[in-house]
Amino acid sequence: MNLDVDKIREDFPILKQNLYSGQLVYLDNAATTQKPISVINIINEYYLKYNANIHRGVHYLSEKMTQAYEASRKTIKNFINAEHAHEIIFTSGTTESINLVAFSFGEQYIKEGDEILVTQMEHHSNIVPWQMLCERKKAKLKVININTFGELFLGELDNLLTEKTKLLAITHVSNTLGTINPLKEIIAKAHKKGVYVLVDGAQGVQHQQVDVVDLDCDFYVFSGHKIYGPTGIGVLYGKEKLLNEMPPYKGGGDMIKSVTFEKTIYNDLPLKFEAGTSNFIGAIGLDHAIRYVSNIGISNIAEYEKELASYTSIELAKIEGVKVFGNAMNKSSIISFNIQDVHSFDAGMVLDKMNIAVRTGTHCTQPIMDFFGISGTVRASLAFYNTTQEIDKLIEGVQKVKKLFG
Ligand code: PMP
């Protein structure tokens, strides 16, 4: 393993704290990640010294804040290798980014009888906005199914992509099963049929290199808080041509060039989609989070997390009665499992008392639960600051749960 994890952990003060009876073991990184001290410090510094609203002032503080906000846009552009900084739209997170596209793309491109394709492994936030769009426009939602390994049935794709299909909304990585979808192949197939593709990168961008030009996706969305940045800030990447053709999502200040009661002229990208006061200090925090991750190196992160996830799976498999959900060939560091005859909530509560934070329940992916015929799972989601010692504690915890409820 090629990371100096002890040194990295020094950057995350929260990980040092004791809970009930010992040090926190934080294995809920798919829900939200912890923040390095550099991110916490920069947010403090900007509130302490430079707070002023962006884009609207000529004074020193406003200029300084505007520059930092726009610099963050450039950092993100470079991080995901977008062609232009104005293809990066700041939102409040993945959910808002998807809703923005579902509304604005929907207004421009979707009419009665059209089809939107999603997959059975999507998070609710990549299902419901499309259902709402379909309801509004009398369009139809179609689904690519999964198999028992938690992989997509890609054999169905050619039949599901019809001349009526306008958009495919697909997750990069399943937040429940850990499956990494073969995006390049899927996007190429969709494009061959003239279908646009939105990628939900909420669980992708923090674990592997994303190159939106190479992927050729039309939209890529993610949340700041899942990539070691603050809450309330997120990203919508969209191809310039599409973003230009789409109408604004929200009206208000900053998204206009001029307003009269007769007619409003909308602003150019990216501000056309950033009505109102945005989370500008959040954007600066995200900038620093991305710099932090880039300094470690996303390929180093990917390699380390893969080894740690594989260690976790091997150790869990040794425990009789533990069933893992999601055994895709290409898998991220998310491991969902159940312990025979134990409700996931009960398991989670026992683990909590052992200072281990895992998530339990449906993980906002009810269709996956229905597919496997379960009410929920225990989910351990790993980050580069987790250690094998922490996994050993998880394994000890699972054994204790088994003993208590077995
Ligand atoms: N998609 C996926 C795959 C997710 O894991 C999540 C968060 N659990 C979301 C979308 C929603 O992200 P947010 O709540 O930050 O908008």
CSV table of C-alpha atoms and ligand atoms in Angstrom, one decimal:
chain,number,residue,atom,x,y,z
A,1,MET,CA,0.0,0.0,0.0
A,2,ASN,CA,1.5,3.2,-1.2
A,3,LEU,CA,0.0,5.9,1.1
A,4,ASP,CA,1.3,7.2,4.3
A,5,VAL,CA,-2.1,6.9,6.0
A,6,ASP,CA,-0.8,7.7,9.5
A,7,LYS,CA,0.4,11.1,8.2
A,8,ILE,CA,-2.9,11.6,6.2
A,9,ARG,CA,-4.9,10.9,9.3
A,10,GLU,CA,-3.2,13.8,11.0
A,11,ASP,CA,-5.0,16.1,8.6
A,12,PHE,CA,-8.4,14.9,9.8
A,13,PRO,CA,-8.8,16.0,13.4
A,14,ILE,CA,-12.3,14.4,13.7
A,15,LEU,CA,-10.8,10.9,13.3
A,16,LYS,CA,-8.8,11.3,16.5
A,17,GLN,CA,-11.8,11.6,18.8
A,18,ASN,CA,-13.1,9.1,21.2
A,19,LEU,CA,-16.8,8.2,21.2
A,20,TYR,CA,-18.3,5.8,23.8
A,21,SER,CA,-15.3,3.7,24.7
A,22,GLY,CA,-12.6,4.3,22.2
A,23,GLN,CA,-11.6,6.0,19.0
A,24,LEU,CA,-14.1,6.7,16.2
A,25,VAL,CA,-14.0,4.2,13.3
A,26,TYR,CA,-15.6,6.1,10.5
A,27,LEU,CA,-16.8,3.9,7.7
A,28,ASP,CA,-19.7,6.0,6.4
A,29,ASN,CA,-17.8,7.8,3.7
A,30,ALA,CA,-20.4,7.2,1.0
A,31,ALA,CA,-22.9,9.3,3.0
A,32,THR,CA,-20.4,12.1,3.6
A,33,THR,CA,-16.6,12.3,3.9
A,34,GLN,CA,-14.6,14.0,6.7
A,35,LYS,CA,-12.8,17.3,6.0
A,36,PRO,CA,-9.1,17.9,6.0
A,37,ILE,CA,-7.8,20.7,8.2
A,38,SER,CA,-6.8,22.7,5.1
A,39,VAL,CA,-10.5,22.8,4.0
A,40,ILE,CA,-11.7,23.8,7.5
A,41,ASN,CA,-9.0,26.4,7.8
A,42,ILE,CA,-9.7,28.1,4.4
A,43,ILE,CA,-13.4,28.3,5.2
A,44,ASN,CA,-12.6,30.0,8.5
A,45,GLU,CA,-10.1,32.3,6.9
A,46,TYR,CA,-12.5,33.5,4.3
A,47,TYR,CA,-15.3,34.1,6.8
A,48,LEU,CA,-12.8,35.8,9.1
A,49,LYS,CA,-11.1,38.0,6.6
A,50,TYR,CA,-12.7,38.2,3.2
A,51,ASN,CA,-16.5,37.7,3.5
A,52,ALA,CA,-18.3,39.7,0.8
A,53,ASN,CA,-20.8,38.8,-1.9
A,54,ILE,CA,-19.4,37.9,-5.3
A,55,HIS,CA,-19.8,39.4,-8.8
A,56,ARG,CA,-21.7,42.5,-7.6
A,57,GLY,CA,-19.1,44.6,-5.9
A,58,VAL,CA,-16.2,46.7,-7.0
A,59,HIS,CA,-14.7,46.8,-3.5
A,60,TYR,CA,-11.6,44.8,-2.4
A,61,LEU,CA,-13.4,42.0,-0.5
A,62,SER,CA,-15.9,41.4,-3.2
A,63,GLU,CA,-13.2,41.3,-5.9
A,64,LYS,CA,-11.1,38.9,-3.8
A,65,MET,CA,-14.0,36.6,-3.2
A,66,THR,CA,-15.1,36.6,-6.8
A,67,GLN,CA,-11.5,35.7,-7.9
A,68,ALA,CA,-11.4,32.8,-5.4
A,69,TYR,CA,-14.8,31.6,-6.5
A,70,GLU,CA,-13.9,31.7,-10.2
A,71,ALA,CA,-10.5,30.1,-9.4
A,72,SER,CA,-12.4,27.2,-7.8
A,73,ARG,CA,-14.4,26.8,-11.1
A,74,LYS,CA,-11.0,26.5,-12.9
A,75,THR,CA,-9.7,23.9,-10.4
A,76,ILE,CA,-12.8,21.8,-11.0
A,77,LYS,CA,-12.6,22.2,-14.7
A,78,ASN,CA,-9.0,20.9,-14.6
A,79,PHE,CA,-9.8,18.2,-12.2
A,80,ILE,CA,-12.4,16.6,-14.4
A,81,ASN,CA,-10.7,17.8,-17.6
A,82,ALA,CA,-13.6,19.8,-19.0
A,83,GLU,CA,-13.0,21.8,-22.1
A,84,HIS,CA,-14.2,25.1,-20.6
A,85,ALA,CA,-14.6,26.6,-17.1
A,86,HIS,CA,-18.0,27.9,-18.0
A,87,GLU,CA,-19.2,24.3,-18.4
A,88,ILE,CA,-18.8,24.0,-14.6
A,89,ILE,CA,-22.0,25.1,-12.8
A,90,PHE,CA,-22.0,25.4,-9.1
A,91,THR,CA,-25.1,23.9,-7.4
A,92,SER,CA,-25.9,22.8,-3.9
A,93,GLY,CA,-25.0,19.2,-4.7
A,94,THR,CA,-25.7,16.1,-6.8
A,95,THR,CA,-29.4,16.2,-6.1
A,96,GLU,CA,-29.8,19.8,-7.3
A,97,SER,CA,-27.6,19.2,-10.3
A,98,ILE,CA,-29.8,16.3,-11.4
A,99,ASN,CA,-33.0,18.3,-10.8
A,100,LEU,CA,-31.5,21.2,-12.8
A,101,VAL,CA,-30.9,19.0,-15.8
A,102,ALA,CA,-34.2,17.2,-15.4
A,103,PHE,CA,-36.0,20.5,-15.5
A,104,SER,CA,-34.0,22.5,-18.0
A,105,PHE,CA,-33.0,19.7,-20.4
A,106,GLY,CA,-36.6,18.4,-20.0
A,107,GLU,CA,-38.1,21.8,-21.0
A,108,GLN,CA,-35.9,21.9,-24.2
A,109,TYR,CA,-35.8,18.4,-25.3
A,110,ILE,CA,-38.6,16.2,-23.9
A,111,LYS,CA,-42.0,15.9,-25.4
A,112,GLU,CA,-45.0,13.5,-25.0
A,113,GLY,CA,-44.1,9.9,-25.8
A,114,ASP,CA,-40.3,10.3,-25.3
A,115,GLU,CA,-38.4,7.9,-23.1
A,116,ILE,CA,-35.8,8.5,-20.4
A,117,LEU,CA,-33.7,5.5,-19.4
A,118,VAL,CA,-32.3,4.9,-15.9
A,119,THR,CA,-30.9,1.9,-14.2
A,120,GLN,CA,-32.2,-0.3,-11.3
A,121,MET,CA,-29.1,0.7,-9.2
A,122,GLU,CA,-29.8,4.4,-9.2
A,123,HIS,CA,-30.0,6.5,-6.0
A,124,HIS,CA,-33.5,8.0,-5.5
A,125,SER,CA,-32.1,11.3,-6.6
A,126,ASN,CA,-31.4,9.9,-10.0
A,127,ILE,CA,-34.9,8.4,-10.3
A,128,VAL,CA,-37.4,10.8,-8.9
A,129,PRO,CA,-36.5,13.9,-10.8
A,130,TRP,CA,-36.8,11.9,-14.0
A,131,GLN,CA,-40.2,10.5,-12.9
A,132,MET,CA,-41.3,14.1,-12.2
A,133,LEU,CA,-40.2,15.1,-15.7
A,134,CYS,CA,-42.0,12.2,-17.2
A,135,GLU,CA,-45.1,13.1,-15.4
A,136,ARG,CA,-44.9,16.7,-16.5
A,137,LYS,CA,-44.2,15.9,-20.2
A,138,LYS,CA,-46.1,12.6,-20.5
A,139,ALA,CA,-42.9,10.8,-21.3
A,140,LYS,CA,-42.0,7.3,-20.2
A,141,LEU,CA,-39.3,6.1,-17.7
A,142,LYS,CA,-37.6,2.8,-18.6
A,143,VAL,CA,-35.1,0.8,-16.6
A,144,ILE,CA,-31.9,-1.2,-17.3
A,145,ASN,CA,-32.0,-4.1,-14.8
A,146,ILE,CA,-29.2,-5.6,-12.7
A,147,ASN,CA,-28.1,-9.2,-12.1
A,148,THR,CA,-27.4,-10.9,-8.8
A,149,PHE,CA,-23.8,-9.7,-8.9
A,150,GLY,CA,-25.1,-6.2,-8.9
A,151,GLU,CA,-24.0,-5.5,-12.5
A,152,LEU,CA,-26.1,-4.0,-15.2
A,153,PHE,CA,-27.6,-6.3,-17.8
A,154,LEU,CA,-25.9,-4.6,-20.7
A,155,GLY,CA,-27.3,-7.1,-23.2
A,156,GLU,CA,-30.6,-5.3,-22.7
A,157,LEU,CA,-29.1,-1.9,-23.6
A,158,ASP,CA,-29.5,-2.0,-27.4
A,159,ASN,CA,-33.2,-2.9,-27.1
A,160,LEU,CA,-33.8,-0.3,-24.4
A,161,LEU,CA,-32.2,2.5,-26.4
A,162,THR,CA,-35.0,3.2,-29.0
A,163,GLU,CA,-35.6,6.1,-31.3
A,164,LYS,CA,-37.8,7.5,-28.6
A,165,THR,CA,-35.1,7.6,-25.9
A,166,LYS,CA,-33.7,11.0,-25.3
A,167,LEU,CA,-31.5,10.6,-22.2
A,168,LEU,CA,-29.8,7.9,-20.2
A,169,ALA,CA,-29.2,8.8,-16.5
A,170,ILE,CA,-26.7,6.4,-15.0
A,171,THR,CA,-24.6,6.3,-11.9
A,172,HIS,CA,-20.8,6.1,-12.2
A,173,VAL,CA,-20.6,3.9,-9.0
A,174,SER,CA,-23.5,2.4,-7.1
A,175,ASN,CA,-23.7,3.8,-3.6
A,176,THR,CA,-25.1,0.5,-2.3
A,177,LEU,CA,-23.4,-2.2,-4.3
A,178,GLY,CA,-20.1,-0.5,-5.1
A,179,THR,CA,-20.4,-1.5,-8.8
A,180,ILE,CA,-18.3,0.7,-11.1
A,181,ASN,CA,-20.2,0.9,-14.4
A,182,PRO,CA,-18.4,0.7,-17.7
A,183,LEU,CA,-19.3,4.2,-18.7
A,184,LYS,CA,-17.3,4.6,-21.8
A,185,GLU,CA,-18.8,1.6,-23.5
A,186,ILE,CA,-22.4,2.6,-22.4
A,187,ILE,CA,-22.0,6.3,-23.4
A,188,ALA,CA,-20.7,5.3,-26.8
A,189,LYS,CA,-23.7,3.0,-27.4
A,190,ALA,CA,-26.1,5.7,-26.3
A,191,HIS,CA,-24.5,8.3,-28.5
A,192,LYS,CA,-24.7,5.9,-31.5
A,193,LYS,CA,-28.5,6.1,-31.1
A,194,GLY,CA,-28.4,9.9,-30.5
A,195,VAL,CA,-29.2,9.6,-26.7
A,196,TYR,CA,-27.7,12.0,-24.3
A,197,VAL,CA,-26.1,10.7,-21.1
A,198,LEU,CA,-26.0,12.2,-17.6
A,199,VAL,CA,-23.6,10.5,-15.2
A,200,ASP,CA,-24.3,10.6,-11.4
A,201,GLY,CA,-20.7,10.9,-10.2
A,202,ALA,CA,-21.6,11.3,-6.5
A,203,GLN,CA,-19.7,8.1,-5.7
A,204,GLY,CA,-17.3,8.2,-8.6
A,205,VAL,CA,-15.2,11.4,-8.7
A,206,GLN,CA,-13.6,10.9,-5.3
A,207,HIS,CA,-12.3,7.4,-6.0
A,208,GLN,CA,-11.0,7.5,-9.5
A,209,GLN,CA,-9.8,9.8,-12.2
A,210,VAL,CA,-12.7,11.3,-14.2
A,211,ASP,CA,-12.1,12.8,-17.6
A,212,VAL,CA,-15.4,14.1,-19.0
A,213,VAL,CA,-13.9,14.6,-22.5
A,214,ASP,CA,-12.6,11.1,-22.7
A,215,LEU,CA,-15.9,9.7,-21.3
A,216,ASP,CA,-17.8,12.0,-23.7
A,217,CYS,CA,-20.6,12.2,-21.2
A,218,ASP,CA,-23.0,15.1,-21.7
A,219,PHE,CA,-23.5,15.8,-18.0
A,220,TYR,CA,-21.5,14.7,-15.0
A,221,VAL,CA,-22.7,15.7,-11.5
A,222,PHE,CA,-21.2,15.4,-8.0
A,223,SER,CA,-21.4,16.7,-4.4
A,224,GLY,CA,-18.7,18.6,-2.6
A,225,HIS,CA,-19.3,17.0,0.7
A,226,LYS,CA,-18.5,13.5,-0.6
A,227,ILE,CA,-15.1,14.6,-1.9
A,228,TYR,CA,-13.8,16.0,1.4
A,229,GLY,CA,-15.3,19.4,0.8
A,230,PRO,CA,-18.1,21.3,2.6
A,231,THR,CA,-21.8,20.6,2.4
A,232,GLY,CA,-24.1,22.7,0.3
A,233,ILE,CA,-21.9,22.9,-2.7
A,234,GLY,CA,-21.9,20.7,-5.8
A,235,VAL,CA,-21.1,20.6,-9.4
A,236,LEU,CA,-22.9,20.2,-12.7
A,237,TYR,CA,-20.7,19.7,-15.7
A,238,GLY,CA,-22.5,20.0,-19.0
A,239,LYS,CA,-21.3,20.3,-22.6
A,240,GLU,CA,-21.3,23.9,-23.6
A,241,LYS,CA,-23.7,23.4,-26.5
A,242,LEU,CA,-26.4,21.7,-24.4
A,243,LEU,CA,-26.1,24.2,-21.5
A,244,ASN,CA,-26.4,27.0,-24.0
A,245,GLU,CA,-29.6,25.5,-25.5
A,246,MET,CA,-31.2,24.7,-22.1
A,247,PRO,CA,-33.4,27.4,-20.5
A,248,PRO,CA,-32.5,28.6,-16.9
A,249,TYR,CA,-33.6,26.5,-14.0
A,250,LYS,CA,-34.1,29.3,-11.5
A,251,GLY,CA,-34.7,33.0,-12.0
A,252,GLY,CA,-33.1,35.8,-9.9
A,253,GLY,CA,-30.0,37.9,-9.5
A,254,ASP,CA,-26.7,37.1,-11.3
A,255,MET,CA,-28.5,35.0,-14.0
A,256,ILE,CA,-29.5,38.0,-16.0
A,257,LYS,CA,-27.9,40.5,-18.4
A,258,SER,CA,-30.8,43.0,-18.2
A,259,VAL,CA,-34.3,43.0,-16.8
A,260,THR,CA,-37.4,45.1,-17.8
A,261,PHE,CA,-41.0,44.3,-17.1
A,262,GLU,CA,-41.3,43.5,-20.8
A,263,LYS,CA,-38.3,41.3,-21.3
A,264,THR,CA,-35.4,39.7,-19.4
A,265,ILE,CA,-32.2,38.8,-21.2
A,266,TYR,CA,-30.4,35.9,-19.5
A,267,ASN,CA,-26.7,35.9,-18.7
A,268,ASP,CA,-24.2,33.7,-20.5
A,269,LEU,CA,-22.8,30.5,-19.0
A,270,PRO,CA,-22.1,29.7,-16.3
A,271,LEU,CA,-24.1,32.4,-14.5
A,272,LYS,CA,-27.3,31.6,-16.4
A,273,PHE,CA,-27.6,28.7,-14.1
A,274,GLU,CA,-26.4,30.3,-10.9
A,275,ALA,CA,-29.3,32.6,-9.8
A,276,GLY,CA,-29.1,34.2,-6.4
A,277,THR,CA,-26.3,34.2,-3.9
A,278,SER,CA,-24.4,31.0,-4.4
A,279,ASN,CA,-22.4,29.2,-1.7
A,280,PHE,CA,-19.3,31.0,-2.6
A,281,ILE,CA,-17.3,30.1,0.5
A,282,GLY,CA,-18.4,26.5,-0.1
A,283,ALA,CA,-16.9,26.7,-3.6
A,284,ILE,CA,-13.6,27.8,-2.1
A,285,GLY,CA,-13.7,24.9,0.4
A,286,LEU,CA,-14.3,22.6,-2.5
A,287,ASP,CA,-11.4,24.0,-4.4
A,288,HIS,CA,-9.1,23.2,-1.4
A,289,ALA,CA,-10.6,19.7,-1.0
A,290,ILE,CA,-9.9,19.0,-4.7
A,291,ARG,CA,-6.3,20.3,-4.3
A,292,TYR,CA,-5.9,18.1,-1.2
A,293,VAL,CA,-7.1,15.0,-3.1
A,294,SER,CA,-5.0,15.9,-6.1
A,295,ASN,CA,-1.9,16.2,-4.0
A,296,ILE,CA,-2.3,12.7,-2.7
A,297,GLY,CA,-3.1,11.6,-6.2
A,298,ILE,CA,-6.4,10.0,-7.2
A,299,SER,CA,-4.7,6.9,-8.7
A,300,ASN,CA,-2.9,6.4,-5.3
A,301,ILE,CA,-6.2,6.8,-3.6
A,302,ALA,CA,-7.9,4.3,-5.9
A,303,GLU,CA,-5.1,1.7,-5.5
A,304,TYR,CA,-5.1,2.0,-1.7
A,305,GLU,CA,-8.9,1.9,-1.4
A,306,LYS,CA,-9.1,-1.2,-3.7
A,307,GLU,CA,-6.7,-3.1,-1.5
A,308,LEU,CA,-8.5,-2.1,1.7
A,309,ALA,CA,-11.9,-3.0,0.2
A,310,SER,CA,-10.5,-6.4,-0.9
A,311,TYR,CA,-9.2,-7.0,2.6
A,312,THR,CA,-12.6,-6.1,4.0
A,313,SER,CA,-14.4,-8.5,1.6
A,314,ILE,CA,-12.0,-11.4,2.3
A,315,GLU,CA,-12.4,-10.9,6.1
A,316,LEU,CA,-16.2,-10.6,6.0
A,317,ALA,CA,-16.4,-13.7,3.8
A,318,LYS,CA,-14.7,-15.7,6.6
A,319,ILE,CA,-17.7,-15.1,8.9
A,320,GLU,CA,-20.4,-17.6,8.5
A,321,GLY,CA,-23.8,-16.1,7.9
A,322,VAL,CA,-22.6,-12.9,6.4
A,323,LYS,CA,-23.9,-12.2,2.9
A,324,VAL,CA,-22.4,-9.4,0.8
A,325,PHE,CA,-24.6,-7.7,-1.8
A,326,GLY,CA,-22.7,-6.5,-4.8
A,327,ASN,CA,-20.0,-8.7,-6.2
A,328,ALA,CA,-19.3,-6.9,-9.5
A,329,MET,CA,-16.0,-7.6,-11.2
A,330,ASN,CA,-15.2,-3.9,-11.1
A,331,LYS,CA,-16.0,-2.6,-7.7
A,332,SER,CA,-15.4,0.5,-5.6
A,333,SER,CA,-14.7,0.6,-1.8
A,334,ILE,CA,-18.4,0.2,-0.8
A,335,ILE,CA,-19.3,-3.1,0.9
A,336,SER,CA,-23.0,-3.8,1.7
A,337,PHE,CA,-23.8,-6.9,3.7
A,338,ASN,CA,-26.3,-8.5,6.1
A,339,ILE,CA,-25.7,-10.9,9.0
A,340,GLN,CA,-28.1,-13.8,9.0
A,341,ASP,CA,-31.2,-13.3,11.0
A,342,VAL,CA,-30.1,-9.8,12.2
A,343,HIS,CA,-31.9,-6.6,11.1
A,344,SER,CA,-29.4,-4.1,9.6
A,345,PHE,CA,-30.5,-1.5,12.2
A,346,ASP,CA,-29.8,-3.8,15.1
A,347,ALA,CA,-26.3,-4.5,13.6
A,348,GLY,CA,-25.7,-0.8,13.1
A,349,MET,CA,-26.6,0.0,16.7
A,350,VAL,CA,-24.3,-2.6,18.2
A,351,LEU,CA,-21.5,-1.4,15.9
A,352,ASP,CA,-22.2,2.2,16.9
A,353,LYS,CA,-21.7,1.3,20.6
A,354,MET,CA,-18.3,-0.1,19.5
A,355,ASN,CA,-17.5,3.3,18.1
A,356,ILE,CA,-17.9,2.1,14.5
A,357,ALA,CA,-20.0,4.3,12.2
A,358,VAL,CA,-21.6,2.4,9.3
A,359,ARG,CA,-24.9,3.2,7.5
A,360,THR,CA,-27.9,0.9,7.6
A,361,GLY,CA,-31.1,0.8,5.7
A,362,THR,CA,-31.9,1.2,2.0
A,363,HIS,CA,-29.3,3.8,1.3
A,364,CYS,CA,-31.9,5.7,-0.9
A,365,THR,CA,-31.9,2.7,-3.3
A,366,GLN,CA,-35.2,1.0,-2.7
A,367,PRO,CA,-35.3,-0.7,-6.1
A,368,ILE,CA,-32.1,-2.5,-5.2
A,369,MET,CA,-33.6,-3.6,-1.9
A,370,ASP,CA,-36.7,-4.9,-3.8
A,371,PHE,CA,-34.5,-6.7,-6.3
A,372,PHE,CA,-32.7,-8.6,-3.5
A,373,GLY,CA,-35.9,-9.0,-1.5
A,374,ILE,CA,-34.4,-7.3,1.6
A,375,SER,CA,-35.3,-4.4,3.8
A,376,GLY,CA,-31.8,-2.9,4.0
A,377,THR,CA,-28.2,-3.7,4.5
A,378,VAL,CA,-25.2,-2.7,6.6
A,379,ARG,CA,-22.9,-0.6,4.5
A,380,ALA,CA,-19.2,0.0,5.1
A,381,SER,CA,-17.9,2.6,2.7
A,382,LEU,CA,-14.1,3.2,2.9
A,383,ALA,CA,-11.9,6.2,2.3
A,384,PHE,CA,-8.2,6.6,1.9
A,385,TYR,CA,-7.8,7.5,5.6
A,386,ASN,CA,-9.2,4.2,6.8
A,387,THR,CA,-6.9,1.4,7.9
A,388,THR,CA,-6.7,-2.3,8.1
A,389,GLN,CA,-6.8,-2.0,11.9
A,390,GLU,CA,-10.2,-0.2,11.6
A,391,ILE,CA,-11.4,-3.0,9.3
A,392,ASP,CA,-10.3,-5.5,12.0
A,393,LYS,CA,-12.5,-3.6,14.5
A,394,LEU,CA,-15.4,-3.9,12.1
A,395,ILE,CA,-14.9,-7.6,11.7
A,396,GLU,CA,-14.7,-7.9,15.5
A,397,GLY,CA,-18.0,-5.9,15.7
A,398,VAL,CA,-19.7,-8.1,13.2
A,399,GLN,CA,-18.7,-11.2,15.2
A,400,LYS,CA,-20.1,-9.6,18.3
A,401,VAL,CA,-23.4,-8.8,16.6
A,402,LYS,CA,-23.6,-12.4,15.5
A,403,LYS,CA,-23.0,-13.7,19.0
A,404,LEU,CA,-25.6,-11.3,20.5
A,405,PHE,CA,-28.4,-12.0,18.0
A,406,GLY,CA,-27.4,-15.5,16.9
B,1,PMP,N1,-26.3,9.8,-6.1
B,1,PMP,C1,-25.6,8.9,-5.4
B,1,PMP,C2,-25.0,7.8,-6.1
B,1,PMP,C3,-25.4,9.1,-4.0
B,1,PMP,O1,-24.6,8.3,-3.3
B,1,PMP,C4,-25.9,10.3,-3.4
B,1,PMP,C5,-25.7,10.5,-1.9
B,1,PMP,N2,-25.9,9.4,-1.1
B,1,PMP,C6,-26.7,11.2,-4.2
B,1,PMP,C7,-26.8,10.9,-5.5
B,1,PMP,C8,-27.2,12.4,-3.6
B,1,PMP,O2,-26.2,13.3,-3.2
B,1,PMP,P1,-26.6,14.6,-2.3
B,1,PMP,O3,-27.4,14.2,-1.2
B,1,PMP,O4,-25.2,15.1,-1.9
B,1,PMP,O5,-27.2,15.6,-3.3
